[in-house]
Every structure is written in structure tokens, then in C-alpha cells.
Short mmCIF file of C-alpha atoms and ligand atoms in Angstrom, two decimals:
data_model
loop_
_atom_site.label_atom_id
_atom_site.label_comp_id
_atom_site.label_asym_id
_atom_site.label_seq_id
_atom_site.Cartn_x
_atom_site.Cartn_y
_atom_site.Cartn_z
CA UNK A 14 4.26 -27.41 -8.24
CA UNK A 15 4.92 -25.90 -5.08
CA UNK A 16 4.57 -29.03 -3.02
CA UNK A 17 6.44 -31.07 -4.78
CA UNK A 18 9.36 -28.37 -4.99
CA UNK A 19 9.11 -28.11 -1.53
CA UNK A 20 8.90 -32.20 -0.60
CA UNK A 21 11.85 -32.32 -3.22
CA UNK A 22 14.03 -30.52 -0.86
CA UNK A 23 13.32 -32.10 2.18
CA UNK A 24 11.68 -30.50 5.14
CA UNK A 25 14.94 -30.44 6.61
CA UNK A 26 16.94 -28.87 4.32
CA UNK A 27 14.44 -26.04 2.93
CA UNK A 28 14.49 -22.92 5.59
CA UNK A 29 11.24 -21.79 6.23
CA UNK A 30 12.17 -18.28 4.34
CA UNK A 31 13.55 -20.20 1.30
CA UNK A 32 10.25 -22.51 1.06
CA UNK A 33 8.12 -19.47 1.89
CA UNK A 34 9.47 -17.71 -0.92
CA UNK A 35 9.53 -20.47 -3.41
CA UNK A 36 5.56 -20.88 -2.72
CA UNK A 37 4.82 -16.99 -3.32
CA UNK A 38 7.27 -17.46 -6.79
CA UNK A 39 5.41 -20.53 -7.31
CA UNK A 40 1.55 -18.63 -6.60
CA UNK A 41 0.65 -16.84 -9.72
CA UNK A 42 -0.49 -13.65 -8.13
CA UNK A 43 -3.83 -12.66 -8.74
CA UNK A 44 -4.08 -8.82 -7.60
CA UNK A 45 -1.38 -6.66 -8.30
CA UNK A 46 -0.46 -3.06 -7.66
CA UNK A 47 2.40 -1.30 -9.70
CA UNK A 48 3.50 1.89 -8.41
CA UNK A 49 5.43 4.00 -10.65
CA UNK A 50 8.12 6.75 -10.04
CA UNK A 51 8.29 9.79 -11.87
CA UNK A 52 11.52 9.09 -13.46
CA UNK A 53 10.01 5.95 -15.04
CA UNK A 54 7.07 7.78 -16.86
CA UNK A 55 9.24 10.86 -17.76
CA UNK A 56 11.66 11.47 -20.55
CA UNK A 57 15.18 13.28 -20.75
CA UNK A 58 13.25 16.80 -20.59
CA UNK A 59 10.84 15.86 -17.60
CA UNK A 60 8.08 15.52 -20.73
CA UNK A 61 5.52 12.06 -19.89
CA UNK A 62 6.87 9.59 -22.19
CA UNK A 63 4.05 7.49 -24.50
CA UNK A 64 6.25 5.24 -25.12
CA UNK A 65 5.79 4.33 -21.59
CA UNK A 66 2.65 4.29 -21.06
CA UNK A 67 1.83 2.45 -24.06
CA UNK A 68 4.44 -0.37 -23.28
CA UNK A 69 2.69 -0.11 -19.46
CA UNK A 70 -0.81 -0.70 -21.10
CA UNK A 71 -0.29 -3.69 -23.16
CA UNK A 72 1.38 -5.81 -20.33
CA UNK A 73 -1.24 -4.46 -18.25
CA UNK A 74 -3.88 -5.64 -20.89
CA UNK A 75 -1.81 -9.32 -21.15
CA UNK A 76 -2.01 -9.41 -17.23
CA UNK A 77 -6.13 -8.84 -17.17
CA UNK A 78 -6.45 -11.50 -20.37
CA UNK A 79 -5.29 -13.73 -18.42
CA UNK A 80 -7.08 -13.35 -14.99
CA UNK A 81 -4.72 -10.83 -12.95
CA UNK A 82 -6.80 -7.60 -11.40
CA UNK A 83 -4.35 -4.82 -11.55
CA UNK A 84 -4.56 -1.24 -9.69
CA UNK A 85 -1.52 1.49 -10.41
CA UNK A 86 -0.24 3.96 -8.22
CA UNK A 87 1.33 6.54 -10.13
CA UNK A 88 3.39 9.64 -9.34
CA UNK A 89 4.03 12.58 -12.22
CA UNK A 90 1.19 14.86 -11.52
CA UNK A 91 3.70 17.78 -10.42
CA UNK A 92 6.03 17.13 -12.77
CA UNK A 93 3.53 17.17 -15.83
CA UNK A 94 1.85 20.48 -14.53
CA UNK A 95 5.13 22.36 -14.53
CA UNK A 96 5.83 21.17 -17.61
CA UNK A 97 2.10 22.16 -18.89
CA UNK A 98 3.06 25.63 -16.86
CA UNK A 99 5.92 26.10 -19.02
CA UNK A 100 8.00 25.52 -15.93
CA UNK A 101 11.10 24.02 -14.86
CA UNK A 102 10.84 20.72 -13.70
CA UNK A 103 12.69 20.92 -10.25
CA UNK A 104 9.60 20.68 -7.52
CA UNK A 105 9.01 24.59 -6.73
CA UNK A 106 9.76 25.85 -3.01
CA UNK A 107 6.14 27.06 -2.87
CA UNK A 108 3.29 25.01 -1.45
CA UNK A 109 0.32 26.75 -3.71
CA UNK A 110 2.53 26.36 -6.95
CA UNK A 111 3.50 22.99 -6.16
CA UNK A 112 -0.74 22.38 -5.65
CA UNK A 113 -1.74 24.26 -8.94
CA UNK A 114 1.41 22.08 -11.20
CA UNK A 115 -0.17 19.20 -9.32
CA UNK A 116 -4.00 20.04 -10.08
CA UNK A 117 -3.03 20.49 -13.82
CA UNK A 118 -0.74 17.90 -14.17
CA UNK A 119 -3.38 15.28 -13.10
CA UNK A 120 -5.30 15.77 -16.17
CA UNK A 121 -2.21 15.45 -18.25
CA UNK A 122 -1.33 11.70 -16.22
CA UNK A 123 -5.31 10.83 -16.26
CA UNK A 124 -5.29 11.45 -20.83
CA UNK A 125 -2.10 9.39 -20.90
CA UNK A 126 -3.36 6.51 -18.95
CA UNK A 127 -6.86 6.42 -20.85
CA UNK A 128 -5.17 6.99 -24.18
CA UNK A 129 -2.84 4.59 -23.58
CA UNK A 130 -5.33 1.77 -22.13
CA UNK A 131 -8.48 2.80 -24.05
CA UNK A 132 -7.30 1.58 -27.61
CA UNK A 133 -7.10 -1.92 -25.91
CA UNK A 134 -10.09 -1.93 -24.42
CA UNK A 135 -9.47 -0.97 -20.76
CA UNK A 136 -11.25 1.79 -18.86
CA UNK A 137 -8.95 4.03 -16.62
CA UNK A 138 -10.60 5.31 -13.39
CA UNK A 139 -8.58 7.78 -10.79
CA UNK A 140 -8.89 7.87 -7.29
CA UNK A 141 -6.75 11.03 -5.11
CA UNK A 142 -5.93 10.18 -1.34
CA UNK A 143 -3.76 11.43 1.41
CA UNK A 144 -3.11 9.60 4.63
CA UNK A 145 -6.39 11.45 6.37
CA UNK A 146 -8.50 9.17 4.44
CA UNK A 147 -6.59 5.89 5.10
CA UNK A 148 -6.14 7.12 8.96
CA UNK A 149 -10.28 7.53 9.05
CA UNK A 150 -12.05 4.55 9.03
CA UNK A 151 -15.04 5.73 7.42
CA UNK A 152 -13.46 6.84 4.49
CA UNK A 153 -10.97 4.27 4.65
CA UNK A 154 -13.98 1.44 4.27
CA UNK A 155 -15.30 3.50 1.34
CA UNK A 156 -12.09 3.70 -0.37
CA UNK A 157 -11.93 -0.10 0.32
CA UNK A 158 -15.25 -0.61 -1.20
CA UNK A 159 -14.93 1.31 -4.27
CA UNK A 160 -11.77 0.02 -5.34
CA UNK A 161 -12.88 -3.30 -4.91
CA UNK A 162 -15.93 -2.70 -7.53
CA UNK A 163 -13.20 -0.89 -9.92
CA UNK A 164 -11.95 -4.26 -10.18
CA UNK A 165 -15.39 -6.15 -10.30
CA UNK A 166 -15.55 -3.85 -13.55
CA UNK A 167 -12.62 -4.84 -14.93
CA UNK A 168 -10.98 -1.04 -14.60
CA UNK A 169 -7.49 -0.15 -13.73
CA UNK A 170 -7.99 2.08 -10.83
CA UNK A 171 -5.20 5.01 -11.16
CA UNK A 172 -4.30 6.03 -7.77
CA UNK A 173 -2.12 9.37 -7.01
CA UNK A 174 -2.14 11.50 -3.27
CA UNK A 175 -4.14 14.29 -3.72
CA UNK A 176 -1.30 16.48 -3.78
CA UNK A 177 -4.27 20.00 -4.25
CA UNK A 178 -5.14 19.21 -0.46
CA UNK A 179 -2.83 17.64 0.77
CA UNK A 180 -0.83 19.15 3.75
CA UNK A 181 1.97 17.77 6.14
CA UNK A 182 -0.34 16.09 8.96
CA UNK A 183 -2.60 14.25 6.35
CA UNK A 184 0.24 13.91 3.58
CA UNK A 185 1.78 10.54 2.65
CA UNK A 186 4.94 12.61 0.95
CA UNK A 187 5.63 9.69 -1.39
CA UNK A 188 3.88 7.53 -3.46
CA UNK A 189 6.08 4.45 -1.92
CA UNK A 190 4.19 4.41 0.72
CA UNK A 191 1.00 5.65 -0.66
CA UNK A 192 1.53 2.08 -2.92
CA UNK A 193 1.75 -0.06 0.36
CA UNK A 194 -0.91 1.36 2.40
CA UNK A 195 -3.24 0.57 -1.10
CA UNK A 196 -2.08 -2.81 -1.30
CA UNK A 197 -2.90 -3.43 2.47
CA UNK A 198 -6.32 -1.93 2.08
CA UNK A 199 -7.10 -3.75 -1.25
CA UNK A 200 -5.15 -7.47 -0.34
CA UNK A 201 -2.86 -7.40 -3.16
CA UNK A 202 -0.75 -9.86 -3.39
CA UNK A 203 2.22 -8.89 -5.34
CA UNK A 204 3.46 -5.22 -5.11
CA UNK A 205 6.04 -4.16 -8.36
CA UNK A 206 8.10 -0.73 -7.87
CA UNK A 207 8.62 0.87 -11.36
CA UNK A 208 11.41 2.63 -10.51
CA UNK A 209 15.07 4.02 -12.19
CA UNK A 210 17.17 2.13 -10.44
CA UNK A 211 17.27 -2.11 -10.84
CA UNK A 212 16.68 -2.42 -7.01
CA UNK A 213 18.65 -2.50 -3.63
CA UNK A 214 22.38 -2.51 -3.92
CA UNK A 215 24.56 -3.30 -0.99
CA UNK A 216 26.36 0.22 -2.05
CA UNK A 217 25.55 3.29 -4.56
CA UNK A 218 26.39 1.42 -7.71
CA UNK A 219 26.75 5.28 -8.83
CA UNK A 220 30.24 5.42 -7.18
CA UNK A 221 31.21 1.94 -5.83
CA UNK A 222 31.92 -0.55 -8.79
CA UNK A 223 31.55 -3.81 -6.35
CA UNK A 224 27.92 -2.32 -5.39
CA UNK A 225 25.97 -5.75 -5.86
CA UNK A 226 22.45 -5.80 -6.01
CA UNK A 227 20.48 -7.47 -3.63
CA UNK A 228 18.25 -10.21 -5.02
CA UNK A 229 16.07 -11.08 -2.49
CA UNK A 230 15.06 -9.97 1.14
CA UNK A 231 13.32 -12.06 3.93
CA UNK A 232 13.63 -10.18 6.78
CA UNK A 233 15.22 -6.71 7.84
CA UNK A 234 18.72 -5.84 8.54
CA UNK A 235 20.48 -3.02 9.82
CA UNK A 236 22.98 -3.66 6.93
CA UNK A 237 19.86 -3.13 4.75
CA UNK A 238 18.79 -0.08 5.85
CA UNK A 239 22.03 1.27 5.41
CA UNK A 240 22.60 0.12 2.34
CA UNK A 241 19.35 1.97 1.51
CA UNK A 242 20.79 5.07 2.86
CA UNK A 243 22.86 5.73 0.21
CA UNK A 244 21.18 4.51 -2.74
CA UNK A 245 19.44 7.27 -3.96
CA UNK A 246 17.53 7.66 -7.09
CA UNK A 247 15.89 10.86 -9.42
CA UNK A 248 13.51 12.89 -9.87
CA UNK A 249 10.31 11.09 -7.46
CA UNK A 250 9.99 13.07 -3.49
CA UNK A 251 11.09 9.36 -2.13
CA UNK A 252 14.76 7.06 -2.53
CA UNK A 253 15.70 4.38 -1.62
CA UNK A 254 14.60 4.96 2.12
CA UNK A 255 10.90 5.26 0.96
CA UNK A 256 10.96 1.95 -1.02
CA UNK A 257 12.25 0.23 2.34
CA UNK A 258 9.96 1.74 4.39
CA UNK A 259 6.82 0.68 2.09
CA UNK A 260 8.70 -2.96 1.87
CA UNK A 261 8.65 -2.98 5.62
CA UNK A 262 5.04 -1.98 5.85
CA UNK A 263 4.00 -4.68 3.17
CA UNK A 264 6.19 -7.48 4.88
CA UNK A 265 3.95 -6.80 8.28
CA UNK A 266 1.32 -7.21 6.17
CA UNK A 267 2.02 -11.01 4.35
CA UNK A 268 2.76 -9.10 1.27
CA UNK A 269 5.58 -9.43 -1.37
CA UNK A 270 7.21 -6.47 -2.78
CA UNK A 271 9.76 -6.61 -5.94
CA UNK A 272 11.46 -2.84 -6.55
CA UNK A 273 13.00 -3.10 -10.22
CA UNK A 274 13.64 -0.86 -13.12
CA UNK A 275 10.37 0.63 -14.76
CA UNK A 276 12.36 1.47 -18.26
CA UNK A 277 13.41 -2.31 -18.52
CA UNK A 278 11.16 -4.06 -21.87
CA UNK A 279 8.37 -6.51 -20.21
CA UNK A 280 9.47 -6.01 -16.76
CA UNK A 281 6.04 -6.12 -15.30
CA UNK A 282 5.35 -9.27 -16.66
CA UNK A 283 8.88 -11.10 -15.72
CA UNK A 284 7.54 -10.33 -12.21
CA UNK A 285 4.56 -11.37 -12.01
CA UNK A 286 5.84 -14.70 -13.94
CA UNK A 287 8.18 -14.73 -11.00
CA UNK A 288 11.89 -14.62 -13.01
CA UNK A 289 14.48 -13.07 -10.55
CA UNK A 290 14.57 -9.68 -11.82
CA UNK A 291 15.36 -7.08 -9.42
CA UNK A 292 15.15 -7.15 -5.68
CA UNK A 293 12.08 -9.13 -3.65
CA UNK A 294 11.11 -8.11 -0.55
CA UNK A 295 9.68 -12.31 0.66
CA UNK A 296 6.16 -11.43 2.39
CA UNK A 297 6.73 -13.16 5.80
CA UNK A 298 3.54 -15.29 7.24
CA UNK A 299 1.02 -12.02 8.58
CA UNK A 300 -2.21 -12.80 7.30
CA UNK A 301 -4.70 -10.25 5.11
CA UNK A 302 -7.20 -11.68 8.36
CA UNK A 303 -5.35 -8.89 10.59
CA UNK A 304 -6.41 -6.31 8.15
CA UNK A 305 -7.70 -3.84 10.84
CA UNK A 306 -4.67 -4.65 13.65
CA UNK A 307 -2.89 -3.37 10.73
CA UNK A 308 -4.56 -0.37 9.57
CA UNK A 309 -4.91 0.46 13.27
CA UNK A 310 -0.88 0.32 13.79
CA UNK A 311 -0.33 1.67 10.32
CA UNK A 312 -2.48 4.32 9.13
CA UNK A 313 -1.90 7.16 11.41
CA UNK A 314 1.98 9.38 10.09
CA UNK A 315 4.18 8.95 13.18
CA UNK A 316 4.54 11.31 15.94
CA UNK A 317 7.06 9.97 18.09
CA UNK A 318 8.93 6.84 19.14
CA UNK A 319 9.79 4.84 22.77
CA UNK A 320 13.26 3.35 23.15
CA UNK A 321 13.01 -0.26 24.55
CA UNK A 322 15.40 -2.38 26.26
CA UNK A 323 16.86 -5.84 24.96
CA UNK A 324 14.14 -8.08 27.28
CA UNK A 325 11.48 -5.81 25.59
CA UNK A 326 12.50 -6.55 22.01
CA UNK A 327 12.69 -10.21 22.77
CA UNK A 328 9.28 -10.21 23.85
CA UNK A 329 7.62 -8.29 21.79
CA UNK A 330 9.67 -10.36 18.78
CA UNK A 331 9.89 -13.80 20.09
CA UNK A 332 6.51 -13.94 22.61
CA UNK A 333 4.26 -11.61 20.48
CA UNK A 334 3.77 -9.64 23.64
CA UNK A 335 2.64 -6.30 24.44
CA UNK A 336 4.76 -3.84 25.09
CA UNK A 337 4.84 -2.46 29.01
CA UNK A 338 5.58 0.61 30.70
CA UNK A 339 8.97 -1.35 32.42
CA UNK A 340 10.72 -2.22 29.16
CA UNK A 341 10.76 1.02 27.90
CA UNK A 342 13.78 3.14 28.30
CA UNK A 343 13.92 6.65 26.45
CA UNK A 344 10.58 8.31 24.93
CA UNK A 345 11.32 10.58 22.31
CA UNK A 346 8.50 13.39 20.41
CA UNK A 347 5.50 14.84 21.95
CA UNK A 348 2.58 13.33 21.26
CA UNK A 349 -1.12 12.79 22.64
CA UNK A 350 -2.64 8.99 24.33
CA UNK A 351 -3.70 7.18 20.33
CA UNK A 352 -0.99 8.44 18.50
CA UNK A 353 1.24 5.87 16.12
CA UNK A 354 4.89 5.76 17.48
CA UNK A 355 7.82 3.32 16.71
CA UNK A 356 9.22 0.81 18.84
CA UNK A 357 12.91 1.12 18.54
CA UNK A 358 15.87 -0.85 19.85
CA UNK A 359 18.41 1.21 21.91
CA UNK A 360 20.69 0.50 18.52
CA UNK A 361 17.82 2.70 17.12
CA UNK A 362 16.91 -0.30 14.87
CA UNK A 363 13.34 -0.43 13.99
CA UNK A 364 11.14 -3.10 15.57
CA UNK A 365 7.88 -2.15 15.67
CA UNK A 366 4.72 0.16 15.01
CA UNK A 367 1.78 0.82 16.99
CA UNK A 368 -0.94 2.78 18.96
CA UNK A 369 0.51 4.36 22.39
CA UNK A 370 -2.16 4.01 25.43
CA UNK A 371 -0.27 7.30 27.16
CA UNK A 372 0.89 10.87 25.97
CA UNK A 373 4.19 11.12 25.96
CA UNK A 374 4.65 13.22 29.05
CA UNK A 375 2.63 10.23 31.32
CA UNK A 376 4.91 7.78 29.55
CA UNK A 377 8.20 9.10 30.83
CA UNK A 378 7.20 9.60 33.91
CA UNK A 379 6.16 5.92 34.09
CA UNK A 380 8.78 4.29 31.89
CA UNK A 381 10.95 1.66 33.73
CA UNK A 382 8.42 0.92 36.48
CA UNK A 383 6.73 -2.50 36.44
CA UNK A 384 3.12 -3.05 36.15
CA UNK A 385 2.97 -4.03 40.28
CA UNK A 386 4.65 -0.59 40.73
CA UNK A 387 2.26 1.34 39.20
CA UNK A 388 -1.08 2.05 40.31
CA UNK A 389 -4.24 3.93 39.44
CA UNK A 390 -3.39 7.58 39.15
CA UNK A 391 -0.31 6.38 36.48
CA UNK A 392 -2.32 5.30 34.30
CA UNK A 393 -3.88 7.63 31.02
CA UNK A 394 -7.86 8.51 31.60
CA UNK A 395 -10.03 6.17 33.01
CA UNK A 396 -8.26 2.96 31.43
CA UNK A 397 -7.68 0.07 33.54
CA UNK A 398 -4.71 -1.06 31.01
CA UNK A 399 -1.41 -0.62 32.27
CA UNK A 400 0.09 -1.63 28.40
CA UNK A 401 2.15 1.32 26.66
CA UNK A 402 1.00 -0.51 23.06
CA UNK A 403 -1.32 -3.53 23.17
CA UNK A 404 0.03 -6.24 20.78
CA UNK A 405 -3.70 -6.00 19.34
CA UNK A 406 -2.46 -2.52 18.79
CA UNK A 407 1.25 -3.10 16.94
CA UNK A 408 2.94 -4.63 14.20
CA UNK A 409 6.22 -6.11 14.74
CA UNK A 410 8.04 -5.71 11.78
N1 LIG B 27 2.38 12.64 -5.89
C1 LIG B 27 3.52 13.16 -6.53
C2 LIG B 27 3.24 13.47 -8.01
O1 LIG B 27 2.29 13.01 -8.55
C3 LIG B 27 4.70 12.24 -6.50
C4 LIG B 27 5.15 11.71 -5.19
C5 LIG B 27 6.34 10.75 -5.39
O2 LIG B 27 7.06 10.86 -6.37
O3 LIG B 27 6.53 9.85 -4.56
O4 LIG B 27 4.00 14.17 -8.63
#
């Protein structure tokens, strides 16, 4: 089907973007993860909605009958546990409330999902992370391991952060991300946003009545990232800025993203049939085989980022370079040799992601000078690197 779509066309005339896209449509994806806001599985009064979860379970259960592995990430722990605390549902300004709402209102998410999936035969395991366990590799490869025999068993692994532990250095913050950092570590192929809005508009639809919404998205924009700036949506920690940030993350990584709404009847299913319903993020060509380049570049929250000039973005874009000491311009944050910074343009557009070889205070002190200039006591430790991020070391989104 694909091929002869493709052949159809003409080599000529298909762009590689369009045929890429029409062969991921064309792909039945296999492994799936659907992440799902807290506005999706909530009603009107911030109450979890069965109706939701039982509509969620039996296209889940069509998806398994007919070969697809399927792993959720799912918010609505702190909202549930307020609402168990006979609290209001606005997130509370204190960390240990926030951490108790979230510890109850796990067990309130984990009977929903096993009431709703058990009746059809489907077993409903939970797993709890925070970014410390994707950034270590140890627990990382265990996490990696377990999943994978979750599906073996034919589960639906429920994933949430472990909101009881979590705090700011080791927190993911939203579950947007959380959801692309899974599907990374477990290969998915196809990740679906559940989410309250239909997907990216080119304005808030809320206020601008030619808002249109953007069907489909092979590479990123600076008119996309603003348009994701003011889209904003309820009552989830993440917007529209979080979705785009896990779409970028997951377009490094080879994989397709579609953000549409959760509340919409058979949604999941129009998806993974590939009808054009909401926005799709096109996967780009990265392969799953640079699966630790990416965790390496990924995993770690960012502490800072280096300004580059225009020579530097072409060659870390067009030539796949590394990026040196010479094409960098500005360094902004303090942080330590190892850390995860971003590679920005002077525009301040986003082009890349990766592990710096110097702390921020060597950097600047060597940035601008070319690798002949430098010499032994610039460089960070005993390394005998002059790179500021080895392309082994980066994704270049
Ligand atoms: N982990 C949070 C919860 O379960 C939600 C984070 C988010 O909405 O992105 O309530």
C-alpha cells in the first residue's frame, strides 16, 4: 500500500516529508502510548469521569484484539486526591499537600483504570517515575525492562510521575513530557495526546475566530512555537508549550505524535487507523538504533543553554557536526562539565540538545576561539576533546 502510493506519485513529485508521512499513516502502528490530561478524565466538578474510562477501555481492548501493545500515561492523581480530601480542585500552593492529594489520588486513578479494563479482561499495572530514574541509567534499563514484560503479558502499564517524591531537580512537571521520554525508552511508535483542546491552532481559537487548526507538522517553526504560546488549555500543570516540547523530543527520536481531543467518541482508534483527526507531529527519519545518543542528550532537565552563531547552526543542521568552542557566542545559566543545555540560534530558536564537555564558567571564557587557538590548560579536566557538545552527545531537533 505504501509503495504503490508512493510510486503513484512519482519520486519527483512526492517531498520526502509528504511520502514520509504517508508511510507512517500507511504503517499500522504496533506500540502505542496515550497520554491523557486531566481535563480529559475529569468531569464539570473536577470528579474522574467513568464514562471515560470505560469508553478509554474498550478501544483500548479493540486495539490489543487486534495486535496493538498499548501503555498509558495518565495525569489526575492530584486532582482525584483533593477531591477524595474534600478539597477544592485548584492545585494547592503547598508542596506536602500537593504530595498527600497526589498519594491518595493514585489509588482513586489505579480502581478506575482496573475497573474499567478488568470487566474486559485486561490487567492494569502502575508504574511512578520522575526524571531521576530516566536520567540514571541503571534504573532507566530496569524501567526499560519491566515495561517491556508488562507488554509480553498482555497488561496496560499505567504510568504517572511519582508526584509523593518528586521534587524540582528530579521532577518532569508534566506528564507531556513524562509521555515522550516513555515512548523513547519503550520504542513506541505512535504517541496520541488525550487532551481538551482538538490540537495546535495557528491562534487561541478561544478569542480569534480565523484560529485554524494545524493538521499536520513535519518540522519546527518559529511560527509554531508561537502559535503554541498562546494556546492554552485547563486544568493539566502543562499547555500547549508542553505538548510541543514532548512533540519535539519524539520527532528527534523517529517518533510520530498526534495531540487531539480526549472527549471526542472513538478518537483513539481514528488515530491509530490513521484518519486526519487532530494535529500530527510527522516523526522525521532518527532511528530507535540511537536509543542511548538519545537518552544521553535527553534525559537529564536542562540547566542552561549556549548561543551559537549562523555557521554553527548550519553545521550542526546541515553537516551533523559537533558543536565547537568558536561557534558559540553567548552562554547563558550556571552549570557543571555533563550537564544537558540547549543549543539556541541567536533568534533564540531552538536547535538542539545535548551534553556540555565544560562548566559554564570554562565555556565563556573559551567561547569564540578556534580549536588551533586553544590549548591544553582551556580545556575541562584531563580531556583531550576540545568539542563544547560531541554530536555523539546531541540531538538536533
Ligand atoms: N502528575 C500530575 C497528576 O497526576 C499531572 C501532571 C500533568 O497534568 O501534566 O495529577
Amino acid at each position: 500500500m505504501t509503495v504503490m502510493m508512493t510510486s503513484e506519485m512519482g519520486a519527483q513529485q512526492a517531498s520526502p516529508a509528504l511520502a514520509r508521512s504517508l508511510e507512517s499513516r500507511c504503517a499500522r502502528p504496533r506500540r502505542l502510548v496515550i497520554k491523557i490530561g486531566t481535563s480529559t478524565l475529569t468531569d464539570e466538578s473536577g470528579k474522574l469521569d467513568s464514562r471515560f474510562f470505560l469508553e478509554l477501555a474498550s478501544q483500548v481492548a479493540q486495539l490489543i484484539a487486534e495486535g496493538c501493545e498499548v501503555l498509558v500515561v495518565s495525569s489526575g492523581a492530584i486532582i482525584a486526591g483533593l477531591e477524595a480530601f474534600g478539597l477544592p480542585p485548584s492545585r494547592p500552593g503547598d508542596i506536602p499537600t500537593l504530595q498527600a492529594a497526589a498519594a491518595l489520588g493514585q489509588v482513586e486513578l489505579s480502581r478506575h483504570y482496573a475497573a474499567a479494563f478488568e470487566p474486559l479482561g485486561i490487567k492494569t499495572a502502575q508504574v511512578l517515575l520522575t526524571r531521576g530514574d530516566i536520567a540514571n541509567r541503571e534504573s532507566y534499563l530496569y524501567a526499560r525492562d519491566t515495561l517491556q514484560r508488562l507488554f509480553e503479558m498482555g497488561a496496560v502499564t499505567v504510568i504517572n510521575e511519582n508526584d509523593t517524591i518528586a521534587v524540582d531537580e528530579i521532577r518532569f512537571g508534566d506528564n507531556d513530557t513524562l509521555a515522550a521520554q516513555v515512548a523513547i525508552l519503550v520504542k513506541a511508535d505512535l504517541v496520541i495526546l488525550l487532551s481538551d483542546i482538538e490540537g495546535l491552532y495557528t491562534a487561541d481559537p478561544r478569542i480569534d475566530e480565523d484560529a485554524q487548526l494545524i493538521r499536520e507538522i513535519g518540522a519546527f517553526t518559529e511560527e509554531i512555537v508561537q502559535a503554541a504560546g498562546v494556546a492554552a488549555s485547563g486544568k493539566g500543570s502543562g499547555g500547549m508549550v508542553t505538548k510541543l516540547e514532548a512533540a519535539r523530543l519524539l520527532m528527534a527520536a523517529g517518533i510520530p505524535m498526534v495531540i487531539c481531543e480526549g472527549s471526542r467518541h472513538g478518537v483513539v482508534a481514528e488515530v491509530v487507523s490513521g484518519t486526519n483527526v487532530g494535529t500530527r507531529f510527522e516523526g522525521g527519519h532518527a532511528a530507535h538504533g540511537k536509543a542511548r545518543k538519545l537518552w544521553r542528550a535527553l534525559s537529564g532537565a536542562v540547566t542552561g543553554s549556549v548561543v551559537v552563531d549562523d555557521g554553527a547552526v548550519k553545521a550542526l543542521r546541515d553537516r551533523g557536526g559537533s558543536l565547537l568552542p568558536v561557534g558559540i557566542v553567548r552562554v547563558d545559566g550556571s552549570f557543571e562539565r555533563g550537564a544537558v543545555v540547549d543549543i539556541r540560534a541567536q533568534s533564540g530558536f531552538l536547535i538542539g540538545r545535548g551534553i556540555i564537555r565544560y562548566s559554564a564558567e570554562a565555556l565563556t571564557s573559551v567561547a569564540g576561539m578556534t580549536s588551533g587557538a586553544l590549548s591544553s590548560k582551556d580545556l575541562p579536566g584531563a580531556s583531550t576533546k576540545y568539542e563544547a557538545i560531541h554530536r555523539d552527545e546531541m540531538v538536533v531537533f
